[in-house]
PDB file of C-alpha atoms in Angstrom:
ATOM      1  CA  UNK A   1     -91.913 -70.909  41.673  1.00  0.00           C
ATOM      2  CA  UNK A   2     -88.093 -70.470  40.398  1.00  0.00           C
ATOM      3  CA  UNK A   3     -86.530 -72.519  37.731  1.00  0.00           C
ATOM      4  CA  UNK A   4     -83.709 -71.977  35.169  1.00  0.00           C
ATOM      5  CA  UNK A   5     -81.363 -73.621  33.517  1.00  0.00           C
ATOM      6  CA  UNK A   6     -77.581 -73.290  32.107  1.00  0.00           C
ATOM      7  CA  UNK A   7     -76.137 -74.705  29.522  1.00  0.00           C
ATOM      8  CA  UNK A   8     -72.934 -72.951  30.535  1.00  0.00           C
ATOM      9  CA  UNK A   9     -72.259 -71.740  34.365  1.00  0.00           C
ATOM     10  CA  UNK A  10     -68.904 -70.780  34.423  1.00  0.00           C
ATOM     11  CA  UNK A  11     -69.897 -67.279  35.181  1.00  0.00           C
ATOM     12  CA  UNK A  12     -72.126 -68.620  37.841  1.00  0.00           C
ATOM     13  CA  UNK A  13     -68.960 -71.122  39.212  1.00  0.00           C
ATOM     14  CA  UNK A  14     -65.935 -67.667  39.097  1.00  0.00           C
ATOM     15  CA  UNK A  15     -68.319 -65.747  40.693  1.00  0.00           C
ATOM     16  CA  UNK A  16     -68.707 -67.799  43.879  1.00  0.00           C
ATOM     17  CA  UNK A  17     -64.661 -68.628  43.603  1.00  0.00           C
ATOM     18  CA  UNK A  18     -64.328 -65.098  44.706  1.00  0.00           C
ATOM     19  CA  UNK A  19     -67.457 -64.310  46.554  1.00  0.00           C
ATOM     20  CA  UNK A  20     -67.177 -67.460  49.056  1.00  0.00           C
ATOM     21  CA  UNK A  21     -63.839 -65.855  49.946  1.00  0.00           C
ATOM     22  CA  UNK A  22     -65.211 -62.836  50.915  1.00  0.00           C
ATOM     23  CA  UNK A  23     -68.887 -63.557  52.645  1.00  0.00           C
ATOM     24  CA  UNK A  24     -69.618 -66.781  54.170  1.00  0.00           C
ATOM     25  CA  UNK A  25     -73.643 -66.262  53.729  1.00  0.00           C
ATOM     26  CA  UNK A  26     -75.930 -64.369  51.129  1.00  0.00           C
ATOM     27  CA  UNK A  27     -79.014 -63.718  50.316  1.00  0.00           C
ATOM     28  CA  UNK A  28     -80.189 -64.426  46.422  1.00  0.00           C
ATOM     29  CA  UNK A  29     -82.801 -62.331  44.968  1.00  0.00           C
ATOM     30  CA  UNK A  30     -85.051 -64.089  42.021  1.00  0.00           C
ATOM     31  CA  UNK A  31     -87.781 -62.227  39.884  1.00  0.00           C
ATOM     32  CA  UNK A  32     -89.440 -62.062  36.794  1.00  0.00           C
ATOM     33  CA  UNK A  33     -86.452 -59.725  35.561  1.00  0.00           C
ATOM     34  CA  UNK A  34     -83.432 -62.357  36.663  1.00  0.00           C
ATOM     35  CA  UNK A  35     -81.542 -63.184  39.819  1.00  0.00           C
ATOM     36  CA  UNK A  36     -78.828 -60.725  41.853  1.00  0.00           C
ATOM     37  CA  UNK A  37     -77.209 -60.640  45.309  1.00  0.00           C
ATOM     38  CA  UNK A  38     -75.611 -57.589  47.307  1.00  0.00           C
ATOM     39  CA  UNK A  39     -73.312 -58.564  49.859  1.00  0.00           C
ATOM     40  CA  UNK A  40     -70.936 -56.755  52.455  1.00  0.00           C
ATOM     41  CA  UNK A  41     -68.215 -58.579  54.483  1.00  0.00           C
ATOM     42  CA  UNK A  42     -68.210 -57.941  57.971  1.00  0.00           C
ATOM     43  CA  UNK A  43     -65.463 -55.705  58.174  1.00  0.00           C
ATOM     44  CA  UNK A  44     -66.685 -53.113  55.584  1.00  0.00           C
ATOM     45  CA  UNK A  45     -64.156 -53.769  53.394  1.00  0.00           C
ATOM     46  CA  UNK A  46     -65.696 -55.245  49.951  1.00  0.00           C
ATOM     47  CA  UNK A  47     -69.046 -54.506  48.594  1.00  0.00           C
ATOM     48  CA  UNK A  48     -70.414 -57.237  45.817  1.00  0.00           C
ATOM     49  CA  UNK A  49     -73.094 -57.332  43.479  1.00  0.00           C
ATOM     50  CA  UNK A  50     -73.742 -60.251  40.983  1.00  0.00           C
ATOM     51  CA  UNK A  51     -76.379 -59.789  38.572  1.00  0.00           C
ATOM     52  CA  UNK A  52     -77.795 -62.295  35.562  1.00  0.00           C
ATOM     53  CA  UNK A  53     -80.678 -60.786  33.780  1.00  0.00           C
ATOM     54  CA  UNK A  54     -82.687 -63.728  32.472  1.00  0.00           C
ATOM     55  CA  UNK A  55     -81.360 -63.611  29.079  1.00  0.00           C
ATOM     56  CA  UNK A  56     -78.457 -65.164  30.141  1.00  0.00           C
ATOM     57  CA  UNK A  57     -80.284 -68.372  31.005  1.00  0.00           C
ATOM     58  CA  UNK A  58     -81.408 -70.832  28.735  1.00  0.00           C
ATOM     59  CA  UNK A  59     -84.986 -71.212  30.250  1.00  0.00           C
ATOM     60  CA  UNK A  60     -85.780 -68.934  32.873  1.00  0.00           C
ATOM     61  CA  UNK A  61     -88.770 -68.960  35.300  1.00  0.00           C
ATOM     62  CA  UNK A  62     -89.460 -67.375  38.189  1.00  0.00           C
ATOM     63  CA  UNK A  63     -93.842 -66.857  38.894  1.00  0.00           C
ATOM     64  CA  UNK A  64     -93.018 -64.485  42.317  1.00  0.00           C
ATOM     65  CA  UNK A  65     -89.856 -63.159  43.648  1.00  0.00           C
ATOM     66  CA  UNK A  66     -87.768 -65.420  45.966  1.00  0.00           C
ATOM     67  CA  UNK A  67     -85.159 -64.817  48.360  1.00  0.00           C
ATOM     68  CA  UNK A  68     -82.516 -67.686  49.003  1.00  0.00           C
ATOM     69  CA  UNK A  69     -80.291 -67.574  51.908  1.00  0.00           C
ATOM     70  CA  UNK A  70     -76.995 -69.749  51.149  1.00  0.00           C
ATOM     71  CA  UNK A  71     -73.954 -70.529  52.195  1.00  0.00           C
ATOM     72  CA  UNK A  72     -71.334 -69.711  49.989  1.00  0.00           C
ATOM     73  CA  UNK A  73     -68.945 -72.111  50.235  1.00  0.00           C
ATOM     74  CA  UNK A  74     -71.500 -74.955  50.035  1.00  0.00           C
ATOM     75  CA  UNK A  75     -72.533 -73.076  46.713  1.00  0.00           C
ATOM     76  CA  UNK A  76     -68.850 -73.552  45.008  1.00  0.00           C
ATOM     77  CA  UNK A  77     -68.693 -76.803  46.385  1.00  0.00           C
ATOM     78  CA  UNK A  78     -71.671 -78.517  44.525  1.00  0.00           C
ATOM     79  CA  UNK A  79     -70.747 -75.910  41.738  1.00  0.00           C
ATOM     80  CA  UNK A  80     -67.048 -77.612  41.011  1.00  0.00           C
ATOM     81  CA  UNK A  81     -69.010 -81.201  41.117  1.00  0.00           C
ATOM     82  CA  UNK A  82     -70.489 -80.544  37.733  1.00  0.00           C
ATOM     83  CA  UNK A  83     -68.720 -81.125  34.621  1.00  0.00           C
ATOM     84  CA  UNK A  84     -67.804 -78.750  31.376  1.00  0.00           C
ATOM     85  CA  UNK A  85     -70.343 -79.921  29.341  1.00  0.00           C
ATOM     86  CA  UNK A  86     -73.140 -80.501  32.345  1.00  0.00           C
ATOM     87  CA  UNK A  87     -76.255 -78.500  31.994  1.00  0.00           C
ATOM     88  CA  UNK A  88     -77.448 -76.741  35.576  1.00  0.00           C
ATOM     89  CA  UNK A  89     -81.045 -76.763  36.675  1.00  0.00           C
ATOM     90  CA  UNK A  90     -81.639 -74.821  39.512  1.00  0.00           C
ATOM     91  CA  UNK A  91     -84.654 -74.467  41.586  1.00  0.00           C
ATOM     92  CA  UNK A  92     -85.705 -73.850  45.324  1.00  0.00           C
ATOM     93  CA  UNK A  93     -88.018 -75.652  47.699  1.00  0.00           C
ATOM     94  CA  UNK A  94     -89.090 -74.484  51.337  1.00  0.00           C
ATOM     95  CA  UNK A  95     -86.092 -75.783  52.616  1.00  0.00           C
ATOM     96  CA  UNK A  96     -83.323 -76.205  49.644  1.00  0.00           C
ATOM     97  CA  UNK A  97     -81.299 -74.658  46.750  1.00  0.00           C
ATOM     98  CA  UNK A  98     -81.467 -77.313  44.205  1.00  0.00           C
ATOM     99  CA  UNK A  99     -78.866 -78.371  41.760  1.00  0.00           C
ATOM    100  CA  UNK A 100     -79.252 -80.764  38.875  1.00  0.00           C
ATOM    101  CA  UNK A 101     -76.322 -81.017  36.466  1.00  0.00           C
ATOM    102  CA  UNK A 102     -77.783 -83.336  33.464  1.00  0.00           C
ATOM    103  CA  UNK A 103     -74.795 -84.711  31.125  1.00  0.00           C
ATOM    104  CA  UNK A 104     -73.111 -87.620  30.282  1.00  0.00           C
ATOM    105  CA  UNK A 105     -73.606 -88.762  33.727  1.00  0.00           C
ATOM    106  CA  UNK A 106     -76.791 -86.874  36.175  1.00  0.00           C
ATOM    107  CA  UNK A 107     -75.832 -85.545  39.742  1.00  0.00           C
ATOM    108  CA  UNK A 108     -78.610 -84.080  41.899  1.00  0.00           C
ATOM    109  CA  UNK A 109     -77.612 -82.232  45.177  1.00  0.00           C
ATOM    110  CA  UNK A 110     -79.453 -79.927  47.643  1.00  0.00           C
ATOM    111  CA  UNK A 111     -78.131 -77.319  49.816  1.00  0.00           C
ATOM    112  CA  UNK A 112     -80.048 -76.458  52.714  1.00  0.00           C
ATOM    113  CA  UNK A 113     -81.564 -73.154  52.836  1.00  0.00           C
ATOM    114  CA  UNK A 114     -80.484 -70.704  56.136  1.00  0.00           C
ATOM    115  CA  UNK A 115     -82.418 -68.999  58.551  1.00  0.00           C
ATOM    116  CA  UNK A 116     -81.040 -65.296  58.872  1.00  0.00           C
ATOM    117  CA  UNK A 117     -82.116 -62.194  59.269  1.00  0.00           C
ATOM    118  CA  UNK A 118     -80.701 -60.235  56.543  1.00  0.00           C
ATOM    119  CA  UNK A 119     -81.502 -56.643  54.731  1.00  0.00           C
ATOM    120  CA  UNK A 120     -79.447 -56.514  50.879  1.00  0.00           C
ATOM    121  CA  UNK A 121     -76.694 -53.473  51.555  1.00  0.00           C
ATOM    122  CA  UNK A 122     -76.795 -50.820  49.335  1.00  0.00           C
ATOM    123  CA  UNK A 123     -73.453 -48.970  47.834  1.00  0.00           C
ATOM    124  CA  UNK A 124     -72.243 -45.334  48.864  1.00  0.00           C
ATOM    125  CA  UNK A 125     -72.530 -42.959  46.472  1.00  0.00           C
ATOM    126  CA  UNK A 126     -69.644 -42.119  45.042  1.00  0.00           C
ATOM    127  CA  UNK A 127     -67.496 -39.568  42.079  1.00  0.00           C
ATOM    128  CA  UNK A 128     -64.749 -41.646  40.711  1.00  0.00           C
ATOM    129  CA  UNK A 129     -62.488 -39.252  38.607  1.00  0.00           C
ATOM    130  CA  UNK A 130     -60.543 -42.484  37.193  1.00  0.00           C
ATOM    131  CA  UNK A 131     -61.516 -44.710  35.136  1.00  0.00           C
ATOM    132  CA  UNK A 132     -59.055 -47.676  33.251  1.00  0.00           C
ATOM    133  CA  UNK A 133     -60.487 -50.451  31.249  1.00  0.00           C
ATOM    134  CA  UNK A 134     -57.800 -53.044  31.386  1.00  0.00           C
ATOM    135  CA  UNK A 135     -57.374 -56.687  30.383  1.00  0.00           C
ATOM    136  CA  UNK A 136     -57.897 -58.920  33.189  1.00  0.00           C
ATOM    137  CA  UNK A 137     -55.125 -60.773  32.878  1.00  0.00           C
ATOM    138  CA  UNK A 138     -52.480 -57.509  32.800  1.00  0.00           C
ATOM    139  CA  UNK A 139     -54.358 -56.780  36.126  1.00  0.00           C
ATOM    140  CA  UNK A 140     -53.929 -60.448  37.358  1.00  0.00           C
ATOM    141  CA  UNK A 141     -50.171 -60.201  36.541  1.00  0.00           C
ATOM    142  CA  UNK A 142     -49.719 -57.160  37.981  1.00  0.00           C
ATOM    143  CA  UNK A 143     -50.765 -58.023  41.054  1.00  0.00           C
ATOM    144  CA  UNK A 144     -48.864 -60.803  41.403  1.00  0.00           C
ATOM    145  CA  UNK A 145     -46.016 -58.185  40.781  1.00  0.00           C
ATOM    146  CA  UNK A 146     -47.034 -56.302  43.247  1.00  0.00           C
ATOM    147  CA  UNK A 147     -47.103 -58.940  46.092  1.00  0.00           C
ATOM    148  CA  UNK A 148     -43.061 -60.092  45.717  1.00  0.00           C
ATOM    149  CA  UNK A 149     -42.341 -56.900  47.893  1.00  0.00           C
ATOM    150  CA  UNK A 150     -45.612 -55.182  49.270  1.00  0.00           C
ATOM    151  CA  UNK A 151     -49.261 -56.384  51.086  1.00  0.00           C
ATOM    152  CA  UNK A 152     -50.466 -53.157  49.467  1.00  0.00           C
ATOM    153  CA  UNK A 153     -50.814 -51.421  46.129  1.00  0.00           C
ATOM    154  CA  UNK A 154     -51.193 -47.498  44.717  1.00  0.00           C
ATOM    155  CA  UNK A 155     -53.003 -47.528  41.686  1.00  0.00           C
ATOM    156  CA  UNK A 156     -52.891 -44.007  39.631  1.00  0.00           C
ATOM    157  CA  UNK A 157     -55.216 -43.882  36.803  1.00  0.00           C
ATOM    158  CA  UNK A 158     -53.773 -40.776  34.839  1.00  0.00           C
ATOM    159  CA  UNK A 159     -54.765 -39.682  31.305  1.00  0.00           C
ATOM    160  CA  UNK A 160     -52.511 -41.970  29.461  1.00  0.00           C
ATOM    161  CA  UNK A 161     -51.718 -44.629  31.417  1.00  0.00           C
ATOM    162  CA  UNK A 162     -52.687 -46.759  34.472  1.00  0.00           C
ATOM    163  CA  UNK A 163     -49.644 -47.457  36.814  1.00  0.00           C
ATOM    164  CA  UNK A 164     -49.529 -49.920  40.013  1.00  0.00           C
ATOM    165  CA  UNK A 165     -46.962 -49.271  42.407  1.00  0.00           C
ATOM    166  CA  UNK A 166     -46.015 -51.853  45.462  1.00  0.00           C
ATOM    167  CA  UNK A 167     -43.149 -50.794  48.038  1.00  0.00           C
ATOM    168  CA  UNK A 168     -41.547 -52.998  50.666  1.00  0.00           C
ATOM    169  CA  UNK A 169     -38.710 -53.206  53.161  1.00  0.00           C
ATOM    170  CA  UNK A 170     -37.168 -55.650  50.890  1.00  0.00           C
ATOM    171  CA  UNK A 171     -38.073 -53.768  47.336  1.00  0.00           C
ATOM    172  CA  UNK A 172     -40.307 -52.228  44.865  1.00  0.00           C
ATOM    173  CA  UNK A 173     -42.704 -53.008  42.320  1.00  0.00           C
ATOM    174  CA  UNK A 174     -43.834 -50.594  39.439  1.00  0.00           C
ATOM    175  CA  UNK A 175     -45.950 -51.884  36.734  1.00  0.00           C
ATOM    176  CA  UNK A 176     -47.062 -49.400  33.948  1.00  0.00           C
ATOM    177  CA  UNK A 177     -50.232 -50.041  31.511  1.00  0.00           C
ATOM    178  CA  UNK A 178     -50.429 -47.496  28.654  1.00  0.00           C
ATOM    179  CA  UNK A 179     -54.089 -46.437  27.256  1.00  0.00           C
ATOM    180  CA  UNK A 180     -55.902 -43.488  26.591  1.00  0.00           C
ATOM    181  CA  UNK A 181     -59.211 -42.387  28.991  1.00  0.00           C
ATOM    182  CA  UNK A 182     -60.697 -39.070  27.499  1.00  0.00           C
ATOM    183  CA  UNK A 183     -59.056 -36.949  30.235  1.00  0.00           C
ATOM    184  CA  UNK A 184     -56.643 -34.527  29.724  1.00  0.00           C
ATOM    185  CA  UNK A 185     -56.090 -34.030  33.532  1.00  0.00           C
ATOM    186  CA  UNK A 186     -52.425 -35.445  34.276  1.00  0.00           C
ATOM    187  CA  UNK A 187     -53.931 -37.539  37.351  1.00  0.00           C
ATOM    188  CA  UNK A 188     -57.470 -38.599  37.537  1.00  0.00           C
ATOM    189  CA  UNK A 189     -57.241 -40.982  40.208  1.00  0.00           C
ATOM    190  CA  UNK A 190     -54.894 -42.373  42.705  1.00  0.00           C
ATOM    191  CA  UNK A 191     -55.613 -44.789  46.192  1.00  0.00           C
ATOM    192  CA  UNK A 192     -53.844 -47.368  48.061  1.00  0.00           C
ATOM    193  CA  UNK A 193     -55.389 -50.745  48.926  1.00  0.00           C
ATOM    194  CA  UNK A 194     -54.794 -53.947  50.310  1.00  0.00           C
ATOM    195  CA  UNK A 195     -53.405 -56.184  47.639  1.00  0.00           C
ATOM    196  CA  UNK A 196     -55.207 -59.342  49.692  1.00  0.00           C
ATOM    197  CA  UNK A 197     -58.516 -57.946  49.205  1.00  0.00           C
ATOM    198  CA  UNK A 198     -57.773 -57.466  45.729  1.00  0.00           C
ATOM    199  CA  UNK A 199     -56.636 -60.803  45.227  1.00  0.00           C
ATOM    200  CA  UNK A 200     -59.827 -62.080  46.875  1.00  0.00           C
ATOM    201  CA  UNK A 201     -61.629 -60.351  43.852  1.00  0.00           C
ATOM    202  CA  UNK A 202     -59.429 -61.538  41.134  1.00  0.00           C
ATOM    203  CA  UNK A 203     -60.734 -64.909  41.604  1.00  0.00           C
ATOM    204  CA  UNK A 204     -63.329 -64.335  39.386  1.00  0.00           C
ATOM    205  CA  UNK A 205     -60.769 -64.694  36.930  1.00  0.00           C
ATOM    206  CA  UNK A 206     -63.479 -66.313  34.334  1.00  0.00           C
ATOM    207  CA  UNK A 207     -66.122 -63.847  34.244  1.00  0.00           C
ATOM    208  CA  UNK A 208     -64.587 -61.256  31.490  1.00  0.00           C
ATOM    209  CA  UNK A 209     -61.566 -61.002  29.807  1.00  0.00           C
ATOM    210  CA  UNK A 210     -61.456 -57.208  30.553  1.00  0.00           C
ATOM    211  CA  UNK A 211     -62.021 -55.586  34.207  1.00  0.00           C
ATOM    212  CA  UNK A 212     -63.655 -52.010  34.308  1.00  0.00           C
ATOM    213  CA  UNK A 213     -61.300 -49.787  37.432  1.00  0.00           C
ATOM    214  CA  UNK A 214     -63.116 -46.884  38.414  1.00  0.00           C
ATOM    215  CA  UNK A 215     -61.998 -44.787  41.305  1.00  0.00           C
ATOM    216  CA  UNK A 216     -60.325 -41.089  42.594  1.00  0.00           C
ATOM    217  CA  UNK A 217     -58.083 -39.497  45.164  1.00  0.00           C
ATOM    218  CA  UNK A 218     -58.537 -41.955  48.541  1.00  0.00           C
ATOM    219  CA  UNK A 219     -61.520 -43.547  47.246  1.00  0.00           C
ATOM    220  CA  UNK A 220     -62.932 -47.035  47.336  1.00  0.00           C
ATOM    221  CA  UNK A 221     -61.880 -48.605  43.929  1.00  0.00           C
ATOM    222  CA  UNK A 222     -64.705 -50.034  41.714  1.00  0.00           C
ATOM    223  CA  UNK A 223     -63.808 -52.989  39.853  1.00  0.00           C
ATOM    224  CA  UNK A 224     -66.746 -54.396  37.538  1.00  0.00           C
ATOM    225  CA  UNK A 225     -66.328 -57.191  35.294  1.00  0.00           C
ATOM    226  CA  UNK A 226     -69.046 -58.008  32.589  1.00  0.00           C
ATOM    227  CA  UNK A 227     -69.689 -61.048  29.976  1.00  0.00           C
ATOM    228  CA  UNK A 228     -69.779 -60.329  26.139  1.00  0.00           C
ATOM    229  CA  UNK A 229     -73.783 -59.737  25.332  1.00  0.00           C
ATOM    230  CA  UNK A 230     -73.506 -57.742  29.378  1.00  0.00           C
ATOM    231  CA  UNK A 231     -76.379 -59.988  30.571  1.00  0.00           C
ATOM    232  CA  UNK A 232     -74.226 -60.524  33.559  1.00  0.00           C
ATOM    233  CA  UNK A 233     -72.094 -58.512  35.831  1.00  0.00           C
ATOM    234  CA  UNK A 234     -70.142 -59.017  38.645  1.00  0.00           C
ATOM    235  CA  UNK A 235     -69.091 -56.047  40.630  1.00  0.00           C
ATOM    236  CA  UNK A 236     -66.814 -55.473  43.592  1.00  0.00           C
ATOM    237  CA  UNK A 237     -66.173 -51.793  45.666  1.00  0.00           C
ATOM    238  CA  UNK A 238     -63.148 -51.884  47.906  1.00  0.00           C
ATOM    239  CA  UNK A 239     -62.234 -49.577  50.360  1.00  0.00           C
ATOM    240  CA  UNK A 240     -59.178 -47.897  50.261  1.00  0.00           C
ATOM    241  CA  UNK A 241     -56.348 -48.232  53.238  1.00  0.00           C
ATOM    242  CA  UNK A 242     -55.507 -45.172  55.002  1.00  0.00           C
ATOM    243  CA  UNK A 243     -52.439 -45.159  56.988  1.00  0.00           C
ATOM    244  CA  UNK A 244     -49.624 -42.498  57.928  1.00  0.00           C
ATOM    245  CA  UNK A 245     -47.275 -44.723  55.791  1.00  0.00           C
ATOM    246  CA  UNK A 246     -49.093 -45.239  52.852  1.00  0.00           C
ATOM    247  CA  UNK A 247     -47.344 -45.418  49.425  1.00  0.00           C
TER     248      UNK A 247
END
């Protein structure tokens, strides 16, 4: 049996703003410990784990571990039907993902439970020389930067400062956040990726007010956003583009 309830699911809501943009189906993994979900899209591209630990419910029960196969974008759908103040029961039967949002006024809706045959990915192991914790909006904002001349984006993480760099026929973009990492190495990190992708992950825009970059020389980039009391994170690894022409 799996039940919880939230008196607050925005994390829940940003999470599948950005993740039913990337994967179309997942599999959710409940337990006595909490729920999480690994997911790879089918190019290769973006890597995702979501985790809540069950502290971050309000009432949490789960008697034997579940696995839920979903559609995403049905997920966000029923999720954007609730309102602010709405609590969110969820449970599972055989067949269905169950919502109730109890408030001012009660909604009940099920989402119908897929057949697939699916195995949770598992990450590369990686050494990421860079690391840059930066304010999520900055990183927003930059990005936007970024995309009036470029589809792509360097990001250097040196010792002193992290620096995003977007070049186009038509111009150039250079955006420079100062901040101190513990390295005395002049550059501890530099790769080029696609600033769509990125974009795709920035959805989540909700989840932290600061966003953890972690990465080195032609590296997937590591980009891990967590809530306040870290009894939920929200991860993302993105593979870097390699081209003749890159920045």
């Amino acid at each position: 049996m799996f039940n919880c309830r939230l008196d607050d699911y925005t994390l829940l809501k940003t999470s599948f703003e950005s993740i039913s943009k990337i994967v179309s189906e997942v599999q959710i993994q409940t337990d006595s410990d909490g729920i999480r979900l690994d997911a790879l899209d089918k190019s290769h591209i973006t890597f995702i784990h979501l985790e809540f630990c069950k502290d971050y419910f309000s009432d949490y029960v789960c008697t034997e571990p579940e696995k839920i196969n979903v559609d995403t974008e049905q997920v966000l759908k029923v999720l954007k039907r609730g309102k602010r103040d709405d609590a969110l029961y969820l449970s599972v039967d055989e067949n269905n993902l169950i919502f109730d949002f109890n408030g001012d006024v009660n909604k009940h809706f099920k989402i119908r439970l897929i057949d697939m045959d699916y195995t949770a990915p598992s990450p590369p192991e990686l050494v990421l020389s860079g690391k840059s914790v930066i304010p999520f909006k900055v990183l927003k904002d930059s990005m936007s930067d970024m995309g009036l001349f470029s589809e792509k984006v360097l990001i250097s993480i040196k010792s002193d400062k992290t620096v995003f760099i977007g070049k186009g026929d038509m111009g150039d973009s250079k955006v420079e956040y100062n901040g101190l990492y513990g390295s005395d190495e002049d550059n501890i990190g530099e790769s080029t990726y696609s600033l769509e992708k990125i974009n795709e992950l920035l959805r989540a825009d909700k989840f932290s007010a600061e966003a953890i970059l972690e990465l080195g020389v032609n590296t997937p980039l590591t980009l891990t956003l967590q809530n306040e009391d870290e009894t939920g994170t929200l991860s993302f690894l993105l593979a870097p583009r390699i081209e003749s022409d890159d920045l």
